[in-house]
Amino acid sequence: MPIRTRIAPSPTGDPHVGTAYMALFNQAFANSQGGQFILRIEDTDRARSSAAAEEAIFQALRWAGIEWHEGPDIGGGYGPYRQSERLEIYRRHADELIGKGAAFHCFCSAERLAEMRRQQQANGDTPRYDGRCQSLALADVRARIERGEPHVIRLATPEDGVCRFADGLRGSIEIPWRQVDKQVLVKSDGFPTYHLAVVVDDHLMEISHVLRGEEWISSTPKHRLLYDAFGWPMPAHFHLPLLRNPDGSKLSKRKNPTGLDYYRRAGYLPEALLNYLALMGWSMPDERELFSVAELAAHFDVQRIATRGPVFDLAKLDWMNGQYIRALSTDEFMHRITAWALNRDNLAPLAPLVQARTERLSDVLGHVDYLLGDRRGLSDADFEHKTLSSADCRRILHYAGQRLDELPSWQRDALYGALKSLADAMGVKMRDFLAPLFVAISGRAVSLPLFDSMAYLGRDLVRARLRDALTALGGISKKEAKRLERDYRQLAH
RNA sequence: GUCCCCUUCGUCUAGUGGCCUAGGACUUCGGGUUUUCAUCCCGGCAACAGGGGUUCGACUCCCCUAGGGGACGCCA
């Protein structure tokens, strides 16, 4: 049987380093076995998915050096590879499940479900759907559907016993059926949820091995139920460890740069990033640490994947990146620098800003240093201000970061609008409000216009600089964070 | 709270019952090469979570405890 693996990102936020991580292992495994590696877009969340985010995934993964054999952008024999284009397939399979009694229609309101969960939680139970609609009479169900009553389709689950399934890395895993929720498979808008779509697609696309994050372990019983109901063999599953923040929690943008774009903008070489990622949970048989994706595939063995969640350590990535940079020929080095940022396209948006402030050409570099490279390190003294206290600065930076995270688009005018309204809501004059932001972003009180700078740097770099500035100001204690959180919500949006 | 997963230096890891006085890498500290810096080289500090078993022998197998993480959505 041919080996086929896949990566199935959701086009919601910015492309995540975790996506590249999973892609890397799936690609390495497929290539090591002479198989295929597939990219599938899981855009079943209508509210959050966007075409722009999908395009960003293609670009970011391509930049990283991930190459797929089949996908929405290049086609293949098992398409379509975009779940929003497979709705008819899911509908058919949902009907089959209903017919087999493996799923049922549910008309419960969001309010009832919330109340039910609240009570279960109060009793110390695992929140689960109580099965009320499961016993509805067939005629009743049909009538309500015909009346146009909103409904979903849920998975029927056993009440007793345990679900046992094999994990290629962890051995046999047992989860009591009582823990498994009667999961929604089809939403009221007719779109499938992840659980239905992933099983149907993995089967139809003949995926032989599923290498996914360990956050999926607890939903695997649902998937097992679906495979059984359809009478399909279950692909081999391998749950890889999750990348961690330095504090051990799941890697998150709040605590660590997580966007692939950050690493590109910050000047990392994609081959160094992938090499580093490969070391997160995997090791070469001979323990060598510097190797290419081709060498990874050549020596790949799933059994060498560790199960402990590795902490993403920027210091070691920096070292590794240096190794790769110094191994480049001078020619290649120059090529990389220009391809990275020192080229016409990349400099074009800065030119008008800089030109207006230039008397001699030699002024130029001093204006753009913090945009093309990193800015200098900060200390609390940099934030001294005639009216703002250190606590004021922390508050402004914290709120600004929060507001920016909520912002769907990342252009100058949108940035200005969001922060202007925030300053107004806080009752701080824009002139004062901007002071700590200038320091955080450019490292000085005077620089090129702030919003142009932020737009140019991009979301990840700006987030990293704000976080770094907050650290320079002494950081925010748990208590202060809580208070800030509460006050922030009170501000009119 | 319930269920599941995980547990070797600060961090990434090697280790599949005797090769372990636990190896490598990053970080860090010290030294050397270099007109400075960086690179590079040499050296040092630093770990088997705790407790019970099994065994002639446990880092390696089993159990318990503790700690960490994840899941518990009409998100994926």
Coordinates of C-alpha atoms in Angstrom, one line a residue, chain A residues 52-398:
Chain A
A52 CA -5.9 35.7 2.1
A53 CA -5.0 33.4 5.0
E54 CA -5.0 30.4 2.6
E55 CA -2.6 32.2 0.2
A56 CA -0.4 33.1 3.2
I57 CA -0.1 29.4 4.1
F58 CA 1.0 28.5 0.7
Q59 CA 3.6 31.2 0.7
A60 CA 4.9 30.7 4.2
L61 CA 5.3 26.9 3.7
R62 CA 6.9 27.4 0.3
W63 CA 9.3 29.9 1.9
A64 CA 10.1 27.4 4.6
G65 CA 11.0 24.8 2.0
I66 CA 8.0 22.5 2.4
E67 CA 6.9 20.8 -0.8
W68 CA 3.7 19.0 -1.3
H69 CA 2.8 16.5 -4.1
E70 CA -0.9 17.4 -4.1
G71 CA -2.8 20.4 -2.9
P72 CA -5.4 23.0 -3.8
D73 CA -2.9 25.1 -5.6
I74 CA -1.3 22.3 -7.7
G75 CA -4.1 19.8 -8.0
G76 CA -3.8 16.0 -7.8
G77 CA -5.8 12.9 -8.3
Y78 CA -7.8 13.1 -5.1
G79 CA -9.2 16.6 -5.2
P80 CA -10.7 18.9 -4.4
Y81 CA -8.2 19.7 -1.7
R82 CA -10.2 22.5 -0.2
Q83 CA -12.9 21.3 2.2
S84 CA -15.3 24.0 1.4
E85 CA -15.4 22.5 -2.1
R86 CA -16.3 19.0 -0.8
L87 CA -19.6 19.9 1.0
E88 CA -21.6 17.5 -1.2
I89 CA -19.3 14.6 -0.2
Y90 CA -19.8 15.3 3.5
R91 CA -23.5 15.7 3.2
R92 CA -23.7 12.3 1.5
H93 CA -21.6 10.7 4.2
A94 CA -23.6 12.4 7.0
D95 CA -26.7 10.9 5.5
E96 CA -25.1 7.5 5.5
L97 CA -24.3 7.8 9.2
I98 CA -27.9 8.8 10.0
G99 CA -29.2 5.9 8.0
K100 CA -26.9 3.5 9.9
G101 CA -27.9 5.0 13.3
A102 CA -24.4 6.2 13.9
A103 CA -25.5 9.8 14.0
F104 CA -28.7 11.7 14.8
H105 CA -30.3 15.1 14.3
C106 CA -30.3 17.5 17.2
F107 CA -32.4 20.6 17.6
C108 CA -31.2 21.8 21.0
S109 CA -30.6 25.5 21.3
A110 CA -27.3 27.2 22.2
E111 CA -28.9 28.4 25.5
R112 CA -29.9 24.9 26.5
L113 CA -26.5 23.5 25.8
A114 CA -24.8 26.3 27.7
E115 CA -27.1 25.7 30.7
M116 CA -26.5 21.9 30.5
R117 CA -22.7 22.4 30.5
R118 CA -22.9 24.8 33.4
Q119 CA -24.7 22.3 35.5
Q120 CA -22.4 19.4 34.5
Q121 CA -19.4 21.5 35.4
A122 CA -20.9 22.4 38.7
N123 CA -21.4 18.7 39.4
G124 CA -17.7 18.0 38.5
D125 CA -18.7 16.0 35.4
T126 CA -17.0 16.2 32.0
P127 CA -19.3 18.4 30.0
R128 CA -21.1 16.3 27.3
Y129 CA -24.2 16.4 25.3
D130 CA -26.9 14.6 27.3
G131 CA -28.5 12.9 24.3
R132 CA -31.9 14.4 24.5
C133 CA -32.5 14.5 20.8
Q134 CA -31.2 11.0 20.2
S135 CA -34.6 9.5 21.3
L136 CA -36.7 11.7 19.1
A137 CA -39.2 9.9 16.9
L138 CA -38.3 9.7 13.2
A139 CA -41.5 11.3 12.1
D140 CA -41.0 14.1 14.5
V141 CA -37.5 14.7 13.3
R142 CA -38.6 14.8 9.7
A143 CA -41.4 17.2 10.5
R144 CA -39.1 19.6 12.3
I145 CA -36.6 19.6 9.5
E146 CA -39.3 20.3 7.0
R147 CA -40.5 23.2 9.0
G148 CA -37.0 24.6 8.7
E149 CA -36.0 24.3 12.3
P150 CA -32.3 24.8 12.8
H151 CA -30.5 21.7 13.6
V152 CA -27.1 19.9 13.7
I153 CA -26.1 16.3 13.2
R154 CA -24.3 14.7 16.1
L155 CA -22.3 11.5 16.5
A156 CA -23.9 8.7 18.5
T157 CA -21.5 7.4 21.1
P158 CA -21.5 4.3 23.3
E159 CA -22.4 4.8 27.0
D160 CA -20.1 2.2 28.5
G161 CA -16.8 0.5 28.0
V162 CA -13.6 1.9 26.7
C163 CA -12.3 2.9 23.4
R164 CA -8.9 1.4 22.6
F165 CA -6.7 2.6 19.7
A166 CA -3.1 2.3 18.7
D167 CA -0.7 5.2 18.6
G168 CA 2.4 4.5 16.7
L169 CA 4.5 6.3 19.2
R170 CA 2.7 5.8 22.5
G171 CA 1.4 2.3 22.1
S172 CA -2.2 1.4 23.1
I173 CA -4.4 4.2 24.4
E174 CA -7.6 3.6 26.3
I175 CA -10.3 6.3 26.8
P176 CA -13.6 5.6 28.5
W177 CA -16.5 6.1 26.2
R178 CA -18.2 8.1 28.9
Q179 CA -15.6 10.8 28.3
V180 CA -16.4 11.1 24.6
D181 CA -19.0 13.7 23.7
K182 CA -21.7 13.3 21.1
Q183 CA -19.8 15.6 18.9
V184 CA -21.5 17.8 16.3
L185 CA -20.6 16.5 12.9
V186 CA -22.6 18.8 10.7
K187 CA -23.2 22.4 11.9
S188 CA -26.5 24.2 11.4
D189 CA -25.1 26.0 8.4
G190 CA -24.6 22.6 6.7
F191 CA -20.8 22.7 7.0
P192 CA -19.1 19.7 8.5
T193 CA -17.0 20.0 11.6
Y194 CA -13.4 18.9 11.6
H195 CA -14.2 15.5 13.0
L196 CA -16.4 14.4 10.1
A197 CA -14.4 16.1 7.4
V198 CA -11.0 14.8 8.6
V199 CA -12.2 11.2 8.6
V200 CA -14.0 11.3 5.3
D201 CA -11.1 13.1 3.6
D202 CA -8.3 11.0 5.0
H203 CA -10.1 8.0 3.8
L204 CA -11.1 9.3 0.4
M205 CA -7.6 10.7 -0.1
E206 CA -6.2 7.3 0.9
I207 CA -4.1 8.8 3.7
S208 CA -2.1 5.9 5.2
H209 CA -0.4 7.5 8.1
V210 CA -1.7 10.4 10.2
L211 CA 1.1 12.4 12.0
R212 CA -0.7 15.1 14.0
G213 CA -0.3 17.0 17.2
E214 CA -1.0 15.4 20.5
E215 CA -3.9 17.8 21.1
W216 CA -5.9 15.3 19.0
I217 CA -5.5 12.3 21.2
S218 CA -8.6 12.9 23.1
S219 CA -10.7 13.2 19.9
T220 CA -9.4 10.1 18.4
P221 CA -12.2 7.9 19.8
K222 CA -14.7 10.0 17.8
H223 CA -12.7 9.4 14.7
R224 CA -12.4 5.7 15.4
L225 CA -16.2 5.6 15.8
L226 CA -16.6 7.2 12.4
Y227 CA -14.2 4.8 10.7
D228 CA -16.0 1.9 12.2
A229 CA -19.4 3.2 11.2
F230 CA -18.3 3.6 7.6
G231 CA -16.6 0.3 7.6
W232 CA -13.3 1.8 6.7
P233 CA -9.8 0.8 8.0
M234 CA -8.3 3.4 10.2
P235 CA -5.0 4.9 9.1
A236 CA -2.0 4.5 11.4
H237 CA -2.0 7.4 13.9
F238 CA 1.0 9.1 15.4
H239 CA 0.5 11.9 17.9
L240 CA 3.5 14.1 17.9
P241 CA 4.4 16.3 20.8
L242 CA 3.4 19.9 20.9
L243 CA 5.9 22.7 20.7
R244 CA 6.2 24.6 24.1
N245 CA 6.8 28.1 25.4
P246 CA 9.7 28.4 27.8
D247 CA 7.2 28.0 30.7
G248 CA 6.1 24.6 29.3
S249 CA 2.7 25.6 28.0
K250 CA 1.6 25.0 24.4
L251 CA 3.5 27.4 22.1
S252 CA 1.5 30.6 21.8
K253 CA 1.9 34.0 20.2
R254 CA 1.5 35.7 23.5
K255 CA 4.7 34.3 24.8
N256 CA 6.8 33.5 21.8
P257 CA 7.0 34.4 18.2
T258 CA 4.9 31.8 16.4
G259 CA 4.4 33.2 12.9
L260 CA 6.5 31.8 10.1
D261 CA 6.6 35.3 8.9
Y262 CA 8.4 36.4 12.0
Y263 CA 11.2 34.1 11.3
R264 CA 11.5 35.2 7.8
R265 CA 11.4 38.9 8.7
A266 CA 13.8 38.4 11.6
G267 CA 16.4 37.1 9.2
Y268 CA 16.4 33.3 9.7
L269 CA 17.2 31.0 6.9
P270 CA 14.4 28.6 6.2
E271 CA 16.7 25.6 6.0
A272 CA 18.0 26.5 9.5
L273 CA 14.5 26.9 10.8
L274 CA 13.5 23.5 9.5
N275 CA 16.7 21.9 10.7
Y276 CA 16.0 23.3 14.2
L277 CA 12.4 22.2 14.0
A278 CA 13.5 18.7 13.1
L279 CA 15.5 18.6 16.3
M280 CA 12.4 19.3 18.3
G281 CA 11.6 15.7 19.1
W282 CA 13.7 14.0 16.6
S283 CA 17.4 12.9 16.4
M284 CA 19.7 11.5 13.8
P285 CA 20.8 7.9 14.6
D286 CA 24.4 9.2 14.7
E287 CA 23.4 12.3 16.8
R288 CA 24.6 14.8 14.2
E289 CA 22.5 18.0 14.5
L290 CA 23.2 19.9 11.3
F291 CA 21.3 18.2 8.4
S292 CA 19.0 19.1 5.4
V293 CA 15.5 18.0 4.8
A294 CA 16.8 15.5 2.2
E295 CA 19.1 14.0 4.8
L296 CA 16.2 13.9 7.3
A297 CA 14.1 11.9 4.8
A298 CA 17.0 9.7 4.0
H299 CA 17.4 8.7 7.7
F300 CA 13.9 9.2 8.9
D301 CA 12.4 6.7 11.3
V302 CA 9.1 7.5 13.0
Q303 CA 10.2 5.5 16.0
R304 CA 12.9 8.1 16.7
I305 CA 10.3 10.7 17.4
A306 CA 10.2 11.6 21.1
T307 CA 6.9 12.1 22.9
R308 CA 8.0 14.8 25.3
G309 CA 6.9 18.4 24.4
P310 CA 10.0 20.3 23.5
V311 CA 10.6 23.9 24.5
F312 CA 11.2 26.1 21.5
D313 CA 14.6 27.7 22.3
L314 CA 15.4 30.8 20.3
A315 CA 19.1 30.8 21.5
K316 CA 19.8 27.5 19.9
L317 CA 18.0 28.5 16.7
D318 CA 20.2 31.6 16.6
W319 CA 23.3 29.4 16.9
M320 CA 22.1 27.1 14.2
N321 CA 21.1 30.0 11.9
G322 CA 24.7 31.3 12.3
Q323 CA 26.1 27.9 11.3
Y324 CA 24.0 28.0 8.1
I325 CA 24.9 31.6 7.3
R326 CA 28.6 31.1 7.7
A327 CA 28.5 27.9 5.5
L328 CA 27.2 30.0 2.6
S329 CA 29.5 31.0 -0.2
T330 CA 30.1 34.8 -0.3
D331 CA 28.1 34.9 -3.5
E332 CA 25.2 33.0 -2.0
F333 CA 25.4 35.1 1.1
M334 CA 25.0 38.3 -0.9
H335 CA 22.2 36.8 -2.8
R336 CA 20.4 35.8 0.4
I337 CA 20.7 39.3 1.8
T338 CA 19.2 40.9 -1.2
A339 CA 16.5 38.4 -1.6
W340 CA 15.6 38.8 2.1
A341 CA 15.2 42.6 2.3
L342 CA 17.7 44.7 0.4
N343 CA 15.9 44.8 -2.8
R344 CA 13.8 47.2 -4.7
D345 CA 10.5 45.7 -3.9
N346 CA 11.1 45.5 -0.2
L347 CA 12.6 49.0 0.0
A348 CA 10.0 50.7 -2.2
P349 CA 7.5 51.4 0.5
L350 CA 10.2 53.1 2.6
A351 CA 11.6 55.3 -0.1
P352 CA 9.1 58.2 0.1
L353 CA 9.3 58.3 3.9
V354 CA 13.0 58.4 4.0
Q355 CA 13.5 60.8 1.1
A356 CA 11.5 63.5 2.8
R357 CA 13.9 63.4 5.7
T358 CA 17.1 63.1 3.8
E359 CA 19.7 65.8 3.1
R360 CA 22.6 63.6 2.2
L361 CA 22.4 60.1 1.0
S362 CA 24.4 59.0 3.9
D363 CA 21.4 59.8 6.2
V364 CA 19.5 56.9 4.7
L365 CA 20.7 54.0 6.8
G366 CA 20.2 55.8 10.0
H367 CA 16.5 56.1 9.2
V368 CA 15.8 52.6 8.3
D369 CA 18.1 50.6 10.7
Y370 CA 15.3 49.5 13.0
L371 CA 13.1 48.4 10.0
L372 CA 15.6 46.4 8.1
G373 CA 17.4 45.0 11.1
D374 CA 16.6 44.7 14.7
R375 CA 16.4 47.7 16.9
R376 CA 18.8 48.1 19.8
G377 CA 18.0 46.6 23.3
L378 CA 15.9 48.6 25.6
S379 CA 15.9 49.5 29.3
D380 CA 13.3 51.2 31.4
A381 CA 15.3 54.5 31.2
D382 CA 14.4 54.7 27.5
F383 CA 10.7 55.2 28.4
E384 CA 11.2 58.2 30.7
H385 CA 8.6 60.8 29.8
K386 CA 7.5 64.1 31.2
T387 CA 4.0 63.1 32.0
L388 CA 3.8 59.3 31.7
S389 CA 4.9 57.0 34.5
S390 CA 6.4 53.6 34.0
A391 CA 3.1 52.1 34.9
D392 CA 1.4 54.3 32.3
C393 CA 3.8 53.1 29.6
R394 CA 3.2 49.5 30.6
R395 CA -0.6 50.1 30.4
I396 CA -0.4 51.7 27.0
L397 CA 1.9 49.0 25.5
H398 CA -0.2 46.2 27.0

